[in-house]
Tab-separated table of C-alpha atoms in Angstrom:
chain	number	residue	atom	x	y	z
A	16	MET	CA	97.292	144.191	83.539
A	17	GLU	CA	93.921	145.852	84.052
A	18	PHE	CA	94.509	145.988	87.820
A	19	LEU	CA	97.773	147.894	87.526
A	20	GLU	CA	96.430	150.158	84.787
A	21	LYS	CA	93.494	151.142	86.990
A	22	LEU	CA	95.899	152.082	89.781
A	23	ARG	CA	98.034	154.088	87.358
A	24	LYS	CA	94.990	156.056	86.224
A	25	LEU	CA	94.065	156.991	89.783
A	26	LYS	CA	96.455	159.910	89.979
A	27	GLN	CA	95.483	161.063	86.485
A	28	ASN	CA	91.845	161.305	87.591
A	29	ASP	CA	93.023	163.583	90.425
A	30	PRO	CA	90.805	162.554	93.381
A	31	TYR	CA	92.299	164.073	96.532
A	32	PRO	CA	92.795	161.341	99.183
A	33	MET	CA	91.006	162.208	102.405
A	34	HIS	CA	91.610	158.619	103.441
A	35	MET	CA	94.407	156.332	104.544
A	36	PRO	CA	97.273	155.655	103.929
A	37	GLY	CA	98.722	158.680	105.638
A	38	HIS	CA	101.419	159.337	103.050
A	39	LYS	CA	98.591	160.739	100.850
A	40	ARG	CA	100.407	159.370	97.784
A	41	ILE	CA	103.277	161.817	98.312
A	42	LYS	CA	106.513	159.937	97.741
A	43	LEU	CA	109.282	160.151	100.287
A	44	ASP	CA	112.865	159.440	99.273
A	45	PHE	CA	112.559	155.765	98.329
A	46	PRO	CA	114.333	153.351	95.953
A	47	ASP	CA	112.777	151.232	93.214
A	48	VAL	CA	110.881	148.485	95.064
A	49	TYR	CA	112.397	145.765	92.857
A	50	ASP	CA	115.859	146.754	94.036
A	51	ILE	CA	115.021	146.091	97.702
A	52	ASP	CA	112.462	143.266	97.526
A	53	ILE	CA	114.434	140.493	99.215
A	54	THR	CA	114.007	137.717	101.765
A	55	GLU	CA	116.046	137.034	104.912
A	56	ILE	CA	119.423	136.696	103.240
A	57	GLU	CA	122.702	136.748	105.134
A	58	GLY	CA	123.342	140.099	106.810
A	59	TYR	CA	119.774	141.398	106.547
A	60	ASP	CA	118.369	140.131	109.834
A	61	ASN	CA	115.207	138.149	110.640
A	62	LEU	CA	111.910	139.766	111.716
A	63	HIS	CA	111.155	136.869	114.072
A	64	GLN	CA	114.603	136.862	115.711
A	65	PRO	CA	115.891	140.387	115.125
A	66	SER	CA	119.485	141.068	116.036
A	67	GLY	CA	120.657	143.492	113.358
A	68	ILE	CA	119.011	146.137	111.181
A	69	ILE	CA	115.447	145.070	112.036
A	70	LYS	CA	116.225	145.190	115.749
A	71	MET	CA	117.727	148.663	115.332
A	72	LEU	CA	114.634	149.846	113.462
A	73	ALA	CA	112.316	148.428	116.135
A	74	GLU	CA	114.336	150.219	118.821
A	75	GLU	CA	114.012	153.482	116.897
A	76	VAL	CA	110.226	153.063	116.680
A	77	ALA	CA	110.017	152.275	120.397
A	78	GLY	CA	112.081	155.369	121.173
A	79	LEU	CA	109.810	157.614	119.116
A	80	TYR	CA	106.808	156.569	121.211
A	81	GLY	CA	108.518	156.365	124.586
A	82	ALA	CA	108.048	152.587	124.737
A	83	ASP	CA	110.546	149.970	125.876
A	84	GLU	CA	109.760	147.542	123.054
A	85	ALA	CA	108.257	147.659	119.577
A	86	TYR	CA	107.313	144.678	117.442
A	87	LEU	CA	107.147	145.567	113.757
A	88	SER	CA	104.324	144.199	111.624
A	89	VAL	CA	104.001	143.980	107.855
A	90	GLY	CA	100.559	142.417	108.229
A	91	GLY	CA	98.820	145.463	109.629
A	92	SER	CA	97.333	145.979	113.075
A	93	THR	CA	95.243	142.825	112.702
A	94	ASP	CA	98.322	140.629	113.213
A	95	MET	CA	99.278	142.579	116.313
A	96	ILE	CA	95.768	142.546	117.813
A	97	LEU	CA	95.668	138.766	117.460
A	98	THR	CA	99.169	138.556	118.957
A	99	ALA	CA	98.350	140.767	121.943
A	100	ILE	CA	95.058	139.070	122.822
A	101	PHE	CA	96.511	135.558	122.563
A	102	ALA	CA	99.535	136.616	124.647
A	103	ALA	CA	97.315	138.138	127.339
A	104	THR	CA	94.880	135.224	127.672
A	105	LYS	CA	94.423	131.478	127.775
A	106	PRO	CA	91.535	129.473	126.317
A	107	GLY	CA	88.355	129.963	128.328
A	108	ASP	CA	89.459	133.228	129.966
A	109	LYS	CA	86.928	135.971	130.542
A	110	VAL	CA	87.640	139.298	128.805
A	111	LEU	CA	86.072	142.733	128.561
A	112	ILE	CA	85.680	144.040	125.016
A	113	ALA	CA	84.564	147.525	124.037
A	114	ARG	CA	81.745	146.925	121.616
A	115	ASN	CA	83.142	149.438	119.115
A	116	CYS	CA	86.315	147.380	118.672
A	117	HIS	CA	87.416	146.286	115.213
A	118	LYS	CA	86.279	142.877	113.964
A	119	SER	CA	89.799	141.468	114.438
A	120	VAL	CA	89.277	141.666	118.218
A	121	TYR	CA	86.216	139.431	117.888
A	122	HIS	CA	88.074	137.069	115.606
A	123	ALA	CA	90.758	136.724	118.279
A	124	ALA	CA	88.126	136.093	120.972
A	125	ALA	CA	86.490	133.399	118.834
A	126	LEU	CA	89.759	131.680	117.921
A	127	ARG	CA	90.965	131.821	121.530
A	128	ASP	CA	87.620	130.461	122.824
A	129	LEU	CA	87.224	133.389	125.229
A	130	ARG	CA	84.202	134.306	127.303
A	131	ALA	CA	83.442	137.888	126.350
A	132	ALA	CA	81.581	140.566	128.263
A	133	TYR	CA	81.004	143.862	126.494
A	134	LEU	CA	81.422	147.542	127.260
A	135	TYR	CA	78.870	149.544	125.287
A	136	PRO	CA	79.829	153.136	124.415
A	137	GLU	CA	77.093	155.709	124.489
A	138	ILE	CA	75.807	156.766	121.097
A	139	LEU	CA	76.544	160.430	120.497
A	140	GLU	CA	75.120	162.902	118.011
A	141	ILE	CA	74.629	161.710	114.419
A	142	GLY	CA	74.951	158.107	115.598
A	143	ILE	CA	78.665	158.130	116.490
A	144	PRO	CA	79.802	155.598	119.130
A	145	GLY	CA	81.579	157.389	121.964
A	146	GLY	CA	84.590	156.344	123.981
A	147	ILE	CA	84.657	154.019	126.978
A	148	ARG	CA	84.393	155.733	130.365
A	149	PRO	CA	86.419	154.540	133.379
A	150	GLU	CA	83.273	154.106	135.483
A	151	GLN	CA	81.958	151.617	132.924
A	152	VAL	CA	85.111	149.561	133.309
A	153	SER	CA	84.960	149.751	137.099
A	154	GLU	CA	81.320	148.654	137.112
A	155	ALA	CA	82.123	145.724	134.822
A	156	PHE	CA	84.809	144.458	137.205
A	157	SER	CA	82.261	144.653	140.027
A	158	ARG	CA	79.739	142.658	137.997
A	159	TYR	CA	82.001	139.969	136.512
A	160	ASP	CA	84.534	137.809	138.323
A	161	GLY	CA	87.794	136.616	136.853
A	162	ILE	CA	88.327	139.096	134.041
A	163	ARG	CA	91.832	138.603	132.707
A	164	CYS	CA	92.045	141.273	130.016
A	165	CYS	CA	90.267	144.398	128.760
A	166	ILE	CA	90.411	145.575	125.141
A	167	VAL	CA	89.381	149.079	124.090
A	168	THR	CA	89.775	151.219	120.977
A	169	SER	CA	91.256	154.680	121.469
A	170	PRO	CA	91.183	156.759	119.370
A	171	THR	CA	88.106	155.444	117.611
A	172	TYR	CA	87.575	155.698	113.881
A	173	GLU	CA	85.847	159.035	114.435
A	174	GLY	CA	88.547	160.261	116.834
A	175	LEU	CA	87.025	159.709	120.302
A	176	ILE	CA	89.704	159.232	122.976
A	177	SER	CA	89.099	157.328	126.228
A	178	ASP	CA	90.810	158.044	129.549
A	179	ILE	CA	93.367	155.267	129.192
A	180	ARG	CA	95.322	156.244	132.291
A	181	LYS	CA	92.310	155.708	134.573
A	182	ILE	CA	91.145	152.616	132.725
A	183	ALA	CA	94.628	151.082	133.005
A	184	TRP	CA	94.680	151.756	136.749
A	185	ILE	CA	91.271	150.082	137.199
A	186	CYS	CA	92.355	147.061	135.171
A	187	HIS	CA	95.606	146.648	137.073
A	188	GLU	CA	93.856	147.002	140.456
A	189	ASN	CA	91.748	144.027	139.402
A	190	GLY	CA	94.669	141.978	138.118
A	191	ALA	CA	93.756	142.392	134.452
A	192	SER	CA	95.833	143.623	131.540
A	193	LEU	CA	94.752	146.401	129.174
A	194	ILE	CA	95.186	146.216	125.405
A	195	VAL	CA	94.530	149.387	123.428
A	196	ASP	CA	93.779	149.291	119.731
A	197	ALA	CA	95.221	152.651	118.720
A	198	ALA	CA	95.458	151.732	115.056
A	199	HIS	CA	94.104	155.141	114.107
A	200	GLY	CA	96.419	156.950	116.521
A	201	ALA	CA	99.963	156.423	115.244
A	202	HIS	CA	100.312	160.220	115.138
A	203	LEU	CA	99.316	160.677	118.790
A	204	GLY	CA	102.123	162.124	120.863
A	205	PHE	CA	103.542	164.185	118.005
A	206	GLY	CA	103.078	167.931	117.820
A	207	GLU	CA	100.106	169.076	119.889
A	208	PHE	CA	98.144	165.853	119.506
A	209	PRO	CA	97.013	163.965	122.628
A	210	GLU	CA	99.372	161.560	124.379
A	211	ASN	CA	99.857	158.062	122.981
A	212	PRO	CA	98.269	155.317	125.156
A	213	ILE	CA	101.625	153.586	125.695
A	214	LYS	CA	102.560	156.462	128.016
A	215	GLN	CA	99.309	156.089	129.971
A	216	GLY	CA	99.839	152.640	131.441
A	217	ALA	CA	98.380	150.327	128.793
A	218	ASP	CA	100.005	146.898	128.709
A	219	ALA	CA	100.055	146.663	124.920
A	220	VAL	CA	99.256	149.307	122.317
A	221	ILE	CA	98.761	148.564	118.638
A	222	ILE	CA	99.293	151.330	116.083
A	223	SER	CA	98.951	151.344	112.299
A	224	LEU	CA	101.770	153.499	110.995
A	225	HIS	CA	100.184	153.521	107.545
A	226	LYS	CA	96.858	154.969	108.659
A	227	THR	CA	97.953	158.418	109.810
A	228	LEU	CA	101.687	158.646	109.060
A	229	PRO	CA	103.739	158.539	105.815
A	230	SER	CA	104.222	154.785	105.778
A	231	LEU	CA	103.158	152.043	103.362
A	232	THR	CA	99.899	150.116	103.767
A	233	GLN	CA	100.097	147.138	106.177
A	234	THR	CA	102.885	148.658	108.288
A	235	ALA	CA	102.061	148.593	111.988
A	236	CYS	CA	103.580	147.774	115.347
A	237	LEU	CA	102.860	146.614	118.863
A	238	LEU	CA	104.269	148.751	121.671
A	239	ARG	CA	105.097	147.390	125.137
A	240	ASN	CA	106.751	148.667	128.311
A	241	HIS	CA	108.738	146.615	130.823
A	242	GLY	CA	106.036	146.957	133.474
A	243	SER	CA	103.453	145.312	131.236
A	244	LEU	CA	101.367	142.450	132.624
A	245	ILE	CA	101.763	140.776	129.215
A	246	SER	CA	105.179	139.131	129.060
A	247	THR	CA	107.695	139.573	126.292
A	248	GLU	CA	107.994	135.804	125.976
A	249	ARG	CA	104.284	135.345	125.277
A	250	ILE	CA	104.201	138.216	122.796
A	251	LYS	CA	107.144	136.711	120.916
A	252	LYS	CA	105.449	133.310	120.915
A	253	TYR	CA	102.241	134.544	119.325
A	254	PHE	CA	104.035	137.028	117.095
A	255	ASP	CA	105.543	133.928	115.482
A	256	TYR	CA	102.053	132.460	115.119
A	257	PHE	CA	100.418	135.392	113.406
A	258	GLU	CA	103.112	137.363	111.595
A	259	THR	CA	104.145	136.136	108.162
A	260	SER	CA	107.334	134.075	107.909
A	261	SER	CA	108.117	135.899	104.647
A	262	PRO	CA	108.081	139.545	105.717
A	263	SER	CA	108.257	142.252	103.085
A	264	TYR	CA	111.512	144.184	103.217
A	265	VAL	CA	109.828	146.819	101.051
A	266	LEU	CA	107.283	147.443	103.807
A	267	MET	CA	109.950	147.450	106.519
A	268	ALA	CA	111.898	149.954	104.427
A	269	GLY	CA	108.695	152.010	104.391
A	270	ILE	CA	108.735	152.010	108.188
A	271	ASP	CA	112.362	153.136	108.083
A	272	ARG	CA	111.506	156.055	105.763
A	273	CYS	CA	108.632	157.036	108.029
A	274	VAL	CA	110.918	157.022	111.078
A	275	THR	CA	113.518	159.090	109.236
A	276	PHE	CA	110.863	161.606	108.239
A	277	LEU	CA	109.617	161.914	111.830
A	278	LYS	CA	113.126	162.347	113.198
A	279	GLU	CA	114.379	164.817	110.620
A	280	LYS	CA	111.252	166.755	109.677
A	281	GLY	CA	108.581	165.711	112.155
A	282	THR	CA	108.755	168.638	114.556
A	283	GLU	CA	108.315	171.314	111.896
A	284	ALA	CA	105.937	169.237	109.776
A	285	PHE	CA	103.585	168.633	112.701
A	286	ARG	CA	103.758	172.294	113.745
A	287	GLU	CA	102.619	173.329	110.269
A	288	TYR	CA	100.052	170.544	110.114
A	289	VAL	CA	98.389	171.595	113.372
A	290	ILE	CA	98.154	175.194	112.171
A	291	LYS	CA	96.628	174.168	108.818
A	292	LEU	CA	94.248	171.751	110.491
A	293	SER	CA	93.069	174.337	112.992
A	294	LYS	CA	92.367	176.823	110.194
A	295	LEU	CA	90.483	174.201	108.187
A	296	ARG	CA	88.284	173.195	111.113
A	297	LYS	CA	87.501	176.847	111.867
A	298	LYS	CA	86.465	177.497	108.256
A	299	ILE	CA	84.309	174.361	108.088
A	300	LYS	CA	82.472	175.366	111.269
A	301	GLU	CA	81.448	178.609	109.567
A	302	ILE	CA	79.613	176.783	106.742
A	303	PRO	CA	75.897	177.062	107.661
A	304	GLN	CA	74.715	173.757	106.171
A	305	ILE	CA	77.622	171.693	107.537
A	306	THR	CA	78.018	170.347	111.070
A	307	LEU	CA	81.554	169.522	112.186
A	308	PHE	CA	81.656	166.923	114.945
A	309	GLU	CA	83.480	168.205	118.033
A	310	PRO	CA	82.441	166.283	121.174
A	311	GLU	CA	82.226	168.340	124.360
A	312	ASP	CA	82.506	165.554	126.934
A	313	TYR	CA	85.421	163.609	125.434
A	314	ASP	CA	88.964	164.221	124.395
A	315	TYR	CA	89.179	163.781	120.656
A	316	ASP	CA	91.619	163.604	117.797
A	317	PRO	CA	91.132	166.707	115.614
A	318	SER	CA	92.803	165.076	112.609
A	319	LYS	CA	89.509	163.264	111.929
A	320	ILE	CA	87.165	165.587	110.011
A	321	VAL	CA	83.697	164.172	110.750
A	322	VAL	CA	81.045	166.178	108.925
A	323	SER	CA	77.327	165.970	108.221
A	324	LEU	CA	75.269	167.922	105.681
A	325	ARG	CA	71.824	169.097	106.704
A	326	GLY	CA	69.103	166.952	105.179
A	327	ARG	CA	71.543	164.545	103.501
A	328	THR	CA	72.659	161.026	104.326
A	329	GLY	CA	76.315	160.192	104.774
A	330	THR	CA	76.282	158.353	101.459
A	331	GLU	CA	74.846	161.399	99.682
A	332	LEU	CA	77.504	163.618	101.205
A	333	ALA	CA	80.201	161.155	100.114
A	334	ASP	CA	78.859	161.342	96.543
A	335	ILE	CA	79.005	165.151	96.692
A	336	LEU	CA	82.618	164.982	97.846
A	337	ARG	CA	83.536	162.549	95.075
A	338	ARG	CA	81.998	164.791	92.434
A	339	GLY	CA	84.256	167.503	93.827
A	340	LYS	CA	87.296	165.223	93.415
A	341	ILE	CA	87.545	164.409	97.131
A	342	GLU	CA	87.643	160.732	98.127
A	343	PRO	CA	86.551	160.386	101.792
A	344	GLU	CA	87.633	157.624	104.146
A	345	MET	CA	84.131	156.405	104.933
A	346	SER	CA	80.455	157.295	105.100
A	347	SER	CA	77.898	156.207	107.649
A	348	LEU	CA	74.185	156.855	107.993
A	349	HIS	CA	74.423	160.558	108.703
A	350	TYR	CA	78.053	161.594	108.307
A	351	CYS	CA	81.299	161.316	106.370
A	352	LEU	CA	84.813	160.946	107.696
A	353	ALA	CA	87.707	162.719	105.998
A	354	MET	CA	91.040	161.523	107.382
A	355	THR	CA	93.888	164.010	107.406
A	356	SER	CA	97.568	163.503	108.066
A	357	VAL	CA	100.816	165.396	108.398
A	358	MET	CA	101.282	164.922	104.635
A	359	ASP	CA	98.152	166.809	103.570
A	360	THR	CA	98.629	169.821	101.318
A	361	ASP	CA	97.141	173.312	101.441
A	362	GLU	CA	95.510	172.588	98.082
A	363	GLY	CA	93.864	169.439	99.427
A	364	PHE	CA	92.470	171.218	102.492
A	365	GLU	CA	91.186	174.076	100.358
A	366	ARG	CA	89.509	171.682	97.939
A	367	LEU	CA	87.696	169.949	100.794
A	368	TYR	CA	86.551	173.285	102.184
A	369	GLN	CA	85.286	174.538	98.842
A	370	VAL	CA	83.327	171.362	98.099
A	371	LEU	CA	81.680	171.471	101.535
A	372	LYS	CA	80.985	175.191	101.189
A	373	LYS	CA	79.190	174.678	97.868
A	374	SER	CA	77.243	171.602	98.980
A	375	ILE	CA	73.470	171.878	98.822
A	376	PRO	CA	71.330	170.749	101.787
A	377	GLY	CA	68.546	168.224	101.278
A	378	GLU	CA	65.140	167.670	102.799
A	379	ASN	CA	65.815	164.346	104.474
A	380	ALA	CA	64.155	164.463	107.898
A	381	SER	CA	65.595	161.205	109.255
A	382	ASP	CA	66.457	160.912	112.924
A	383	GLN	CA	70.092	161.980	113.103
A	384	ALA	CA	70.351	160.780	116.699
A	385	ALA	CA	69.837	157.209	115.547
A	386	GLY	CA	72.761	154.971	114.792
A	387	LEU	CA	73.482	151.419	113.748
A	388	TYR	CA	74.775	150.483	117.191
A	389	SER	CA	72.122	152.058	119.423
A	390	ILE	CA	70.659	148.809	120.831
A	391	PRO	CA	72.912	146.088	122.315
A	392	PRO	CA	72.427	142.635	120.731
A	393	VAL	CA	71.113	139.684	122.743
A	394	LYS	CA	73.805	137.150	123.656
A	395	ARG	CA	72.814	133.458	123.661
A	396	TYR	CA	76.222	131.749	123.769
A	397	ASP	CA	79.861	132.671	124.252
A	398	ILE	CA	81.591	133.710	121.068
A	399	GLY	CA	84.025	130.775	121.174
A	400	ILE	CA	81.322	128.123	121.628
A	401	ALA	CA	79.299	129.478	118.743
A	402	GLU	CA	82.380	129.733	116.542
A	403	LYS	CA	83.036	125.994	116.904
A	404	SER	CA	79.513	125.014	115.840
A	405	ASP	CA	78.276	123.893	112.464
A	406	ILE	CA	76.687	126.696	110.478
A	407	PHE	CA	74.567	127.110	107.385
A	408	LEU	CA	73.390	130.068	105.308
A	409	LYS	CA	69.839	131.318	105.593
A	410	LYS	CA	68.010	134.128	103.809
A	411	ARG	CA	67.695	137.342	105.789
A	412	GLU	CA	63.915	137.299	105.754
A	413	ARG	CA	64.029	133.955	107.596
A	414	ILE	CA	66.720	134.524	110.251
A	415	ALA	CA	64.693	136.348	112.927
A	416	GLY	CA	65.358	134.608	116.240
A	417	GLU	CA	68.261	132.566	114.881
A	418	VAL	CA	71.737	132.648	116.447
A	419	SER	CA	74.515	134.098	114.328
A	420	GLY	CA	77.344	131.805	113.335
A	421	ALA	CA	79.574	134.599	112.044
A	422	THR	CA	80.555	138.199	112.607
A	423	VAL	CA	78.478	140.689	110.638
A	424	THR	CA	79.951	144.161	110.303
A	425	VAL	CA	79.332	147.396	108.488
A	426	TYR	CA	82.621	148.112	106.741
A	427	PRO	CA	84.205	150.518	107.216
A	428	PRO	CA	84.728	150.914	110.131
A	429	GLY	CA	84.505	147.165	110.737
A	430	ILE	CA	82.524	147.337	113.998
A	431	PRO	CA	80.257	144.289	114.359
A	432	LEU	CA	76.489	144.608	114.406
A	433	ILE	CA	76.346	141.018	115.654
A	434	VAL	CA	78.944	138.381	116.561
A	435	PRO	CA	78.782	134.568	116.807
A	436	GLY	CA	76.484	133.501	119.614
A	437	GLU	CA	74.165	136.524	119.405
A	438	VAL	CA	70.559	136.549	118.242
A	439	PHE	CA	69.217	138.071	115.044
A	440	THR	CA	66.580	140.166	116.782
A	441	GLU	CA	64.227	142.553	115.027
A	442	ASP	CA	66.486	145.426	116.092
A	443	VAL	CA	69.513	143.806	114.437
A	444	LEU	CA	67.526	143.127	111.269
A	445	LYS	CA	66.357	146.754	111.175
A	446	SER	CA	69.983	147.901	111.443
A	447	LEU	CA	70.950	145.615	108.559
A	448	GLU	CA	68.116	146.962	106.429
A	449	LEU	CA	69.039	150.532	107.319
A	450	ALA	CA	72.697	149.983	106.425
A	451	GLU	CA	71.778	148.385	103.110
A	452	ALA	CA	69.255	151.113	102.246
A	453	SER	CA	71.924	153.728	102.980
A	454	GLY	CA	74.358	152.146	100.537
A	455	LEU	CA	76.763	150.879	103.190
A	456	THR	CA	78.810	147.698	102.792
A	457	ILE	CA	77.752	144.754	104.962
A	458	ASP	CA	80.570	142.287	105.586
A	459	GLY	CA	78.896	138.961	106.349
A	460	ASP	CA	76.110	139.230	103.802
A	461	SER	CA	76.379	136.437	101.216
A	462	ASP	CA	73.904	137.366	98.482
A	463	GLY	CA	71.242	138.151	101.055
A	464	LYS	CA	72.058	135.148	103.236
A	465	TYR	CA	73.646	135.018	106.697
A	466	ALA	CA	75.420	132.313	108.671
A	467	VAL	CA	73.388	130.829	111.543
A	468	ILE	CA	74.217	127.949	113.856
A	469	LYS	CA	72.486	124.587	113.595
A	470	GLU	CA	69.781	123.520	116.020
A	471	SER	CA	72.016	120.812	117.519
A	472	LEU	CA	74.146	123.447	119.276
A	473	LYS	CA	71.101	125.188	120.706
A	474	GLN	CA	69.842	121.907	122.152
A	475	SER	CA	73.191	120.662	123.472
A	476	SER	CA	74.001	124.026	125.071
A	477	ALA	CA	70.583	124.588	126.626
């Protein structure tokens, strides 16, 4: 009862949502959820063997993005990332992973017992990880033999977009598939936003409809074209493994409403959205104490409002926004991220602008070039080998030099600081201390203790 009451009070308290889901709590035409909450009864199709209304809906989604196939998920992008990586690889395969990928990519690599090599994005101003450059991918293929798959995130949480067309060409020239986590880019390809990766040669693209479009939380899909190096048969096989066998018809109906909105109102809605967004960004750039992130050397997604306040930490800026009845998507060491969508209102944009305009700078002289991900961790073992080992918890002050037995991330955005098989170096420990001191959430911290592998693995693997 308390849980539901707290949710009911949310709208009464009037915080404006500069965060996902992309419907921004604006209700589309939708029935009472109890009227449509069913299971796979006769005449209502089957998500795992679609031949009726679910198949038709998937075909509509594929058509919207210019893809040949779409696999609908009610378990979010995580289900589809696991599906794509398992479909593209076999146990023991070598893969390239962009280090700024979501933790679900690392979970897939560990479960699949993959040998991972990493692509490290450069760290841009205010500690933001950049995109992955094609030359990095090309150099990695020259350095490592036998790479079967490459996984990158584009757009990133902060909106950085990699050159997927060139990266796909490099991967295919080397006989490897390319999976793109575009969870934060479901809106790409609409209006004047950059092209969706499925049209740039990626073999599988995962999008979270709920993040940036008017769809319910957990709705996502995997997009594939007929020329993909990842077969339909293998995707279907692992889709059955990872997608629930009791799919929510409420969530699938949410996808249907989103598709209807895009078809009937999308063109005009995105035209107005782009105009409003452009005006907002221009006004924010004129605020003396605020810096709006706009990378010069990368394509980027302008729907992500990444701002820093002179002399303030990201957590302090987030607190200022909350006092102004703005709830941001996330805060990092030196910046805040406000996520916008096609459903945002003029009032919401104006409220964000006014709160930023009235914000007061601080005297914090910390190094704003520093970030949590500036120094690559030291790898001792492959992620799959370490994942299979016995682990135990050890206090943070005693883990220097130990090998991690789990993934440790700062959440959001869910990018790992360290993954199984990597060493807790002094640099990693400093990043953990910095994240904690800045009020960020550390996923993998168990009351000040962290999972490390037992000595037996170190000796047997030496």
